[in-house]
CSV table of C-alpha atoms and ligand atoms in Angstrom, one decimal:
chain,number,residue,atom,x,y,z
W,1013,MET,CA,0.0,0.2,0.1
W,1014,ASN,CA,1.4,3.7,-0.9
W,1015,THR,CA,1.7,5.9,1.7
W,1016,THR,CA,-1.3,7.9,0.4
W,1017,ARG,CA,-3.6,5.2,0.2
W,1018,THR,CA,-1.9,4.2,4.2
W,1019,ARG,CA,-2.7,8.1,5.3
W,1020,ARG,CA,-6.4,7.6,3.9
W,1021,VAL,CA,-7.1,4.6,5.3
W,1022,VAL,CA,-6.0,5.8,8.8
W,1023,ALA,CA,-8.0,8.9,8.4
W,1024,GLY,CA,-11.4,6.8,7.5
W,1025,ALA,CA,-10.5,4.4,9.8
W,1026,VAL,CA,-9.5,7.1,12.7
W,1027,ALA,CA,-12.7,8.6,11.4
W,1028,ALA,CA,-15.1,6.0,12.1
W,1029,LEU,CA,-14.4,5.5,15.2
W,1030,ALA,CA,-15.0,8.5,15.7
W,1031,ALA,CA,-18.7,8.7,14.7
W,1032,VAL,CA,-18.7,5.4,16.6
W,1033,THR,CA,-17.8,6.8,20.2
W,1034,LEU,CA,-20.2,9.7,18.8
W,1035,ALA,CA,-23.1,7.3,18.4
W,1036,ALA,CA,-22.6,5.4,22.1
W,1037,CYS,CA,-22.1,8.9,24.1
W,1038,SER,CA,-25.8,10.0,22.4
W,1039,GLY,CA,-27.0,6.5,22.7
W,1040,GLY,CA,-27.5,6.4,18.8
W,1041,SER,CA,-27.2,3.4,16.4
W,1042,SER,CA,-23.8,2.4,15.0
W,1043,GLY,CA,-25.8,2.9,11.4
W,1044,SER,CA,-26.7,6.4,11.0
W,1045,ASP,CA,-25.7,7.3,7.7
W,1046,ASP,CA,-22.4,9.4,9.6
W,1047,THR,CA,-20.8,5.3,9.5
W,1048,LYS,CA,-21.7,4.0,6.4
W,1049,GLY,CA,-20.5,4.0,3.7
W,1050,GLY,CA,-16.5,3.5,4.8
W,1051,GLY,CA,-14.9,6.3,3.2
W,1052,GLY,CA,-12.5,9.1,4.0
W,1053,GLY,CA,-13.9,12.1,4.9
W,1054,ALA,CA,-15.6,13.1,7.9
W,1055,GLY,CA,-17.9,10.6,9.9
W,1056,GLY,CA,-17.1,8.1,6.7
W,1057,THR,CA,-19.1,10.3,4.7
W,1058,VAL,CA,-17.1,10.4,1.5
W,1059,LYS,CA,-17.2,14.0,0.3
W,1060,VAL,CA,-17.1,13.6,-4.0
W,1061,GLY,CA,-16.7,16.4,-6.6
W,1062,PHE,CA,-18.2,14.9,-10.0
W,1063,SER,CA,-17.5,17.1,-13.2
W,1064,GLN,CA,-20.5,16.5,-15.4
W,1065,LEU,CA,-19.0,17.6,-18.7
W,1066,GLY,CA,-22.2,19.2,-19.9
W,1067,ALA,CA,-26.0,18.2,-20.8
W,1068,GLU,CA,-25.8,17.6,-24.6
W,1069,SER,CA,-27.7,14.7,-25.3
W,1070,GLY,CA,-30.3,12.0,-23.9
W,1071,TRP,CA,-27.7,9.9,-23.2
W,1072,ARG,CA,-25.7,12.5,-20.6
W,1073,THR,CA,-29.5,13.3,-18.7
W,1074,ALA,CA,-29.1,9.1,-17.9
W,1075,ASN,CA,-25.5,9.6,-16.8
W,1076,THR,CA,-26.4,12.3,-14.7
W,1077,ASP,CA,-29.6,10.4,-13.7
W,1078,SER,CA,-27.4,7.2,-12.9
W,1079,VAL,CA,-24.4,9.3,-10.6
W,1080,LYS,CA,-27.1,11.5,-8.8
W,1081,ALA,CA,-29.2,8.2,-7.4
W,1082,ALA,CA,-25.7,6.6,-7.0
W,1083,PHE,CA,-24.1,9.5,-5.2
W,1084,THR,CA,-26.7,9.9,-2.2
W,1085,LYS,CA,-26.1,10.7,1.6
W,1086,ASP,CA,-28.2,7.1,2.4
W,1087,LYS,CA,-25.3,5.5,0.1
W,1088,GLY,CA,-22.0,7.6,2.4
W,1089,PHE,CA,-21.8,9.9,0.0
W,1090,ASP,CA,-21.8,13.7,-0.2
W,1091,LEU,CA,-21.8,14.5,-3.3
W,1092,THR,CA,-21.4,18.0,-5.2
W,1093,PHE,CA,-22.0,18.0,-9.0
W,1094,VAL,CA,-21.1,20.2,-11.6
W,1095,ASP,CA,-22.0,20.6,-15.0
W,1096,ALA,CA,-19.5,22.0,-17.2
W,1097,GLN,CA,-21.9,23.2,-20.1
W,1098,GLN,CA,-19.7,21.4,-22.5
W,1099,LYS,CA,-16.4,23.8,-21.4
W,1100,GLN,CA,-13.3,22.3,-20.8
W,1101,GLU,CA,-12.6,25.8,-19.5
W,1102,ASN,CA,-15.7,25.2,-16.8
W,1103,GLN,CA,-14.5,21.7,-15.7
W,1104,ILE,CA,-11.0,22.5,-15.0
W,1105,LYS,CA,-12.4,25.3,-12.2
W,1106,ALA,CA,-14.5,22.8,-11.3
W,1107,ILE,CA,-11.7,20.2,-10.4
W,1108,ARG,CA,-9.6,22.7,-8.9
W,1109,ASP,CA,-12.9,24.4,-6.7
W,1110,PHE,CA,-13.0,20.3,-5.5
W,1111,ILE,CA,-9.3,20.3,-5.1
W,1112,ASP,CA,-9.9,24.0,-2.2
W,1113,GLN,CA,-12.9,22.0,-0.6
W,1114,GLY,CA,-10.5,19.2,-0.1
W,1115,VAL,CA,-13.2,15.8,-0.8
W,1116,ASP,CA,-12.1,12.8,-0.9
W,1117,ALA,CA,-12.3,11.6,-4.4
W,1118,ILE,CA,-12.9,14.2,-7.9
W,1119,ALA,CA,-14.8,11.6,-10.7
W,1120,PHE,CA,-15.4,14.1,-13.7
W,1121,SER,CA,-16.2,13.3,-18.3
W,1122,PRO,CA,-13.4,15.4,-19.8
W,1123,VAL,CA,-15.1,17.0,-22.8
W,1124,VAL,CA,-12.0,16.8,-25.3
W,1125,GLU,CA,-8.9,14.3,-24.5
W,1126,THR,CA,-6.1,17.1,-24.2
W,1127,GLY,CA,-5.4,20.1,-22.1
W,1128,TRP,CA,-6.0,18.3,-18.4
W,1129,ASP,CA,-2.5,17.7,-17.8
W,1130,GLU,CA,-1.6,20.8,-14.8
W,1131,VAL,CA,-5.2,20.1,-13.5
W,1132,LEU,CA,-4.9,16.6,-13.3
W,1133,GLN,CA,-1.2,17.1,-11.6
W,1134,GLU,CA,-2.4,19.6,-8.9
W,1135,ALA,CA,-4.7,16.3,-7.6
W,1136,LYS,CA,-2.3,14.4,-7.7
W,1137,ASP,CA,0.0,16.8,-5.8
W,1138,ALA,CA,-2.8,17.1,-3.5
W,1139,GLU,CA,-3.4,13.2,-3.1
W,1140,ILE,CA,-6.5,13.6,-4.4
W,1141,PRO,CA,-7.8,10.1,-6.2
W,1142,VAL,CA,-9.5,11.1,-9.9
W,1143,VAL,CA,-11.9,8.0,-11.3
W,1144,LEU,CA,-11.9,9.4,-15.1
W,1145,VAL,CA,-15.8,8.5,-16.7
W,1146,ASP,CA,-17.7,8.4,-20.0
W,1147,ARG,CA,-14.5,10.1,-21.7
W,1148,THR,CA,-10.5,9.3,-21.7
W,1149,VAL,CA,-8.0,11.5,-21.8
W,1150,LYS,CA,-4.3,11.8,-23.1
W,1151,THR,CA,-1.7,13.8,-21.1
W,1152,SER,CA,1.6,13.5,-20.1
W,1153,VAL,CA,1.3,13.1,-16.5
W,1154,SER,CA,2.5,9.8,-15.0
W,1155,ASP,CA,-0.3,7.8,-13.0
W,1156,PRO,CA,-2.7,10.8,-13.7
W,1157,TYR,CA,-5.7,9.1,-12.3
W,1158,ALA,CA,-6.8,6.1,-10.0
W,1159,THR,CA,-9.4,4.1,-12.6
W,1160,TYR,CA,-11.6,4.8,-16.0
W,1161,ILE,CA,-15.2,3.9,-15.7
W,1162,GLY,CA,-16.8,4.2,-19.1
W,1163,ASN,CA,-17.8,2.4,-22.3
W,1164,ASP,CA,-15.5,0.9,-25.3
W,1165,PHE,CA,-15.4,3.6,-28.2
W,1166,THR,CA,-13.7,2.1,-30.9
W,1167,LYS,CA,-15.4,-1.5,-30.5
W,1168,GLU,CA,-18.9,-0.1,-31.0
W,1169,GLY,CA,-17.2,2.3,-33.9
W,1170,GLU,CA,-16.7,-1.2,-34.9
W,1171,THR,CA,-19.7,-3.3,-34.5
W,1172,ALA,CA,-21.0,-0.4,-36.3
W,1173,VAL,CA,-18.7,-0.6,-39.2
W,1174,ALA,CA,-19.1,-4.9,-39.9
W,1175,TRP,CA,-23.5,-4.4,-40.2
W,1176,ILE,CA,-22.8,-1.5,-43.0
W,1177,LYS,CA,-20.2,-4.4,-44.6
W,1178,LYS,CA,-23.0,-6.5,-44.4
W,1179,ASN,CA,-26.5,-4.4,-45.2
W,1180,ALA,CA,-24.8,-1.9,-47.4
W,1181,ALA,CA,-21.3,-2.4,-48.8
W,1182,ASP,CA,-21.6,0.2,-51.8
W,1183,ALA,CA,-23.6,3.5,-49.1
W,1184,LYS,CA,-22.3,7.0,-49.6
W,1185,ILE,CA,-21.4,8.7,-46.4
W,1186,PHE,CA,-21.8,11.6,-44.4
W,1187,GLU,CA,-19.9,11.0,-40.9
W,1188,LEU,CA,-22.3,13.1,-38.5
W,1189,GLN,CA,-19.2,13.8,-35.9
W,1190,GLY,CA,-19.5,14.6,-32.1
W,1191,THR,CA,-18.1,17.5,-30.3
W,1192,LEU,CA,-14.7,17.2,-31.8
W,1193,GLY,CA,-11.7,15.8,-30.4
W,1194,SER,CA,-13.1,14.1,-27.5
W,1195,SER,CA,-12.8,10.5,-27.4
W,1196,ALA,CA,-16.4,9.4,-28.4
W,1197,GLN,CA,-15.8,11.2,-31.5
W,1198,VAL,CA,-11.7,10.2,-32.3
W,1199,ASP,CA,-12.4,6.6,-30.9
W,1200,ARG,CA,-15.6,5.9,-32.9
W,1201,GLU,CA,-14.2,7.5,-35.9
W,1202,LYS,CA,-11.1,5.6,-36.6
W,1203,PRO,CA,-13.0,2.1,-37.4
W,1204,VAL,CA,-14.9,3.8,-39.5
W,1205,ASP,CA,-12.3,5.7,-41.6
W,1206,ALA,CA,-10.0,2.7,-41.7
W,1207,GLU,CA,-13.0,-0.2,-43.5
W,1208,LEU,CA,-15.2,2.4,-44.8
W,1209,GLY,CA,-12.4,5.7,-45.9
W,1210,SER,CA,-13.1,5.4,-49.5
W,1211,GLN,CA,-16.8,5.7,-49.0
W,1212,ILE,CA,-16.9,8.3,-47.2
W,1213,ILE,CA,-18.0,11.9,-49.2
W,1214,GLY,CA,-18.1,14.8,-45.9
W,1215,LYS,CA,-17.3,14.8,-42.4
W,1216,ALA,CA,-18.9,17.6,-39.8
W,1217,SER,CA,-19.7,18.0,-36.4
W,1218,GLY,CA,-23.0,18.3,-34.8
W,1219,ASN,CA,-21.3,18.3,-31.4
W,1220,PHE,CA,-23.3,15.3,-29.8
W,1221,THR,CA,-26.6,18.1,-29.5
W,1222,ARG,CA,-30.1,17.8,-32.0
W,1223,ALA,CA,-30.2,21.3,-33.2
W,1224,GLU,CA,-26.9,21.5,-34.0
W,1225,GLY,CA,-26.5,17.9,-36.0
W,1226,LYS,CA,-30.1,19.3,-37.9
W,1227,ALA,CA,-27.9,22.3,-39.3
W,1228,ALA,CA,-24.9,20.4,-39.9
W,1229,THR,CA,-27.1,17.9,-42.1
W,1230,GLU,CA,-29.0,20.7,-43.7
W,1231,ALA,CA,-25.2,21.6,-45.3
W,1232,ALA,CA,-24.6,18.5,-45.9
W,1233,LEU,CA,-28.1,18.0,-48.2
W,1234,GLN,CA,-26.5,20.7,-50.1
W,1235,ALA,CA,-23.4,19.8,-50.2
W,1236,TYR,CA,-23.3,16.3,-50.7
W,1237,PRO,CA,-26.7,15.4,-53.1
W,1238,ASP,CA,-25.4,12.0,-54.0
W,1239,MET,CA,-25.5,11.0,-50.2
W,1240,THR,CA,-27.2,7.5,-49.0
W,1241,MET,CA,-25.5,7.1,-45.8
W,1242,ILE,CA,-25.4,8.8,-42.8
W,1243,VAL,CA,-23.5,7.7,-39.7
W,1244,SER,CA,-23.8,10.2,-37.0
W,1245,HIS,CA,-21.5,9.8,-33.7
W,1246,ASN,CA,-24.8,9.8,-31.2
W,1247,ASP,CA,-28.8,9.3,-31.6
W,1248,ASP,CA,-29.3,13.1,-31.0
W,1249,MET,CA,-27.8,14.2,-33.9
W,1250,ALA,CA,-29.3,11.6,-35.9
W,1251,LEU,CA,-32.6,12.2,-34.3
W,1252,GLY,CA,-31.7,16.3,-35.8
W,1253,ALA,CA,-31.1,14.7,-39.2
W,1254,ILE,CA,-34.1,12.6,-39.4
W,1255,GLU,CA,-35.8,16.5,-39.5
W,1256,ALA,CA,-33.6,17.6,-41.7
W,1257,ILE,CA,-34.3,15.1,-44.0
W,1258,GLN,CA,-37.6,14.8,-44.1
W,1259,ALA,CA,-37.8,18.9,-45.1
W,1260,ALA,CA,-35.7,18.2,-48.0
W,1261,GLY,CA,-38.4,15.4,-49.0
W,1262,LYS,CA,-36.8,12.3,-49.0
W,1263,LYS,CA,-37.2,9.2,-46.5
W,1264,PRO,CA,-34.8,8.7,-43.1
W,1265,GLY,CA,-34.1,4.8,-43.2
W,1266,THR,CA,-35.0,4.7,-47.2
W,1267,ASP,CA,-33.4,7.0,-49.0
W,1268,ILE,CA,-31.0,8.3,-46.7
W,1269,LYS,CA,-29.9,4.7,-44.0
W,1270,ILE,CA,-28.8,6.5,-40.4
W,1271,VAL,CA,-26.6,4.1,-38.8
W,1272,SER,CA,-26.1,6.2,-34.9
W,1273,PHE,CA,-25.2,5.3,-31.4
W,1274,ASP,CA,-26.0,5.5,-28.0
W,1275,GLY,CA,-29.5,3.4,-27.7
W,1276,VAL,CA,-31.5,6.1,-25.8
W,1277,HIS,CA,-35.3,5.5,-26.1
W,1278,ASP,CA,-35.8,7.9,-29.0
W,1279,GLY,CA,-33.5,6.8,-30.9
W,1280,LEU,CA,-34.6,3.4,-30.6
W,1281,GLN,CA,-38.2,4.3,-31.1
W,1282,ALA,CA,-37.0,6.3,-34.2
W,1283,LEU,CA,-35.7,2.3,-35.9
W,1284,HIS,CA,-39.0,0.8,-35.0
W,1285,ASP,CA,-40.3,3.3,-36.9
W,1286,LYS,CA,-37.6,2.4,-39.4
W,1287,LYS,CA,-36.2,6.0,-39.8
W,1288,PHE,CA,-32.7,5.0,-38.0
W,1289,ASN,CA,-31.4,1.2,-39.7
W,1290,TYR,CA,-28.9,0.3,-37.2
W,1291,VAL,CA,-28.0,1.5,-32.9
W,1292,VAL,CA,-25.0,0.5,-31.1
W,1293,GLU,CA,-26.0,1.1,-27.8
W,1294,CYS,CA,-23.6,2.7,-25.4
W,1295,ASN,CA,-24.7,2.3,-21.7
W,1296,PRO,CA,-25.4,5.0,-19.3
W,1297,VAL,CA,-26.1,4.0,-16.9
W,1298,TYR,CA,-23.3,3.1,-15.0
W,1299,GLY,CA,-23.2,5.0,-11.6
W,1300,ASP,CA,-23.5,2.4,-8.9
W,1301,GLN,CA,-20.2,1.2,-10.2
W,1302,ILE,CA,-18.4,4.4,-10.6
W,1303,ALA,CA,-19.9,4.8,-6.9
W,1304,ASP,CA,-18.6,1.1,-5.7
W,1305,LEU,CA,-15.1,2.7,-7.6
W,1306,VAL,CA,-14.8,5.9,-6.2
W,1307,LYS,CA,-15.5,4.2,-2.5
W,1308,LYS,CA,-12.9,1.4,-2.8
W,1309,VAL,CA,-10.3,3.8,-4.3
W,1310,VAL,CA,-10.6,6.1,-1.1
W,1311,SER,CA,-10.4,2.8,0.9
W,1312,GLY,CA,-7.6,2.7,-0.7
W,1313,ASP,CA,-8.2,-1.1,-2.4
W,1314,ASP,CA,-6.9,-1.9,-5.0
W,1315,VAL,CA,-9.1,-1.5,-8.3
W,1316,PRO,CA,-8.9,-2.6,-12.0
W,1317,LYS,CA,-6.8,0.3,-14.0
W,1318,ARG,CA,-10.1,-0.1,-16.6
W,1319,THR,CA,-13.8,-1.5,-16.2
W,1320,ILE,CA,-15.5,-1.8,-19.6
W,1321,VAL,CA,-19.0,-0.9,-19.2
W,1322,PRO,CA,-20.7,-3.8,-21.9
W,1323,ASP,CA,-23.4,-2.6,-24.8
W,1324,GLU,CA,-25.6,-4.4,-27.5
W,1325,ALA,CA,-26.7,-3.0,-30.6
W,1326,PHE,CA,-30.2,-2.6,-32.2
W,1327,ASP,CA,-31.2,-3.5,-36.1
W,1328,GLN,CA,-35.0,-2.6,-37.1
W,1329,THR,CA,-36.2,-6.3,-35.5
W,1330,ILE,CA,-36.5,-4.5,-32.3
W,1331,THR,CA,-40.1,-4.8,-30.6
W,1332,GLN,CA,-42.0,-1.9,-29.0
W,1333,GLU,CA,-41.6,-4.0,-26.1
W,1334,THR,CA,-37.9,-3.8,-25.8
W,1335,ILE,CA,-38.8,-0.1,-25.4
W,1336,ASP,CA,-40.4,0.1,-23.5
W,1337,ALA,CA,-38.3,-1.9,-20.6
W,1338,ARG,CA,-35.6,-0.5,-20.9
W,1339,LYS,CA,-34.2,2.7,-18.8
W,1340,TYR,CA,-33.3,5.4,-20.9
P,135,LIG,O1,-19.0,10.3,-24.0
P,135,LIG,C1,-20.7,9.3,-24.9
P,135,LIG,C2,-21.2,10.3,-25.6
P,135,LIG,O2,-21.5,11.9,-25.3
P,135,LIG,C3,-22.7,9.7,-26.0
P,135,LIG,O3,-22.4,8.8,-27.0
P,135,LIG,C4,-23.7,11.2,-26.1
P,135,LIG,O4,-24.2,10.6,-27.1
P,135,LIG,C5,-23.0,12.2,-25.5
P,135,LIG,O5,-22.9,12.9,-25.6
């Protein structure tokens, strides 16, 4: 066990002992909120700062709901949650505030991959463990975070490519990219470019939002009148694309096929309604797993460096029952 871990475990044990002593003196029960969780903070409660990158998509809303449901007082957490509105500078400020507040752990979903060196070094110097969520970072800081949890975006891209090769091998593709420089965009795009590069007739970013997906598609319909497929890096942009395609007098799913990522309720409904052709899931509901990792990291327990949330994929045979039964 390293020095930092030892410090945190000792601090946690002292705090837990103090809480039990206090409960005994006041005749209280040792099962109170204060003694649950076994964390590193005062009274056994784990103080966590979570910097969410934004609220740009249905996926993000589901992820945020899952995080908030997992990091409750009842479960032993004192959560400070900050929405960065898709701005890296807001995330860096939030992380610095968490460091100043002396939280037990920082969790964050980085909006883009690069530009985190300084703030990650600051968290490291303050001996505050970082749990990286959803997207990954590229940094020169050594051992910059305790653990990462999220989906395998490269594998998601490969799954989309396999379906396209089998079902629409001669498609002329317009690629609707997510936020440029985010690992979700970079990693999904890699296999698409590598395997289908010669079929890609154009690309533009819709920043993972429905409005920007619609605007980018409107422009693409003008610029690339021969397109027969849109590969959209998320459902929200693809839902915006549907509106643009219909406004142009074309039929989404038929005149222009749509392959998308996420599997949010509205996206899967569009698939069932034959407006989308294929959806690769990106499951956002893993707040409990993040919370579990945070507790382990704060307690000094060993954790895997990388935890991958499993994803499925759906075609137009999806049933209404499957859609209705989904959590997001
Ligand atoms: O990082 C995950 C991606 O971010 C999701 O695919 C997208 O909907 C979200 O905005």
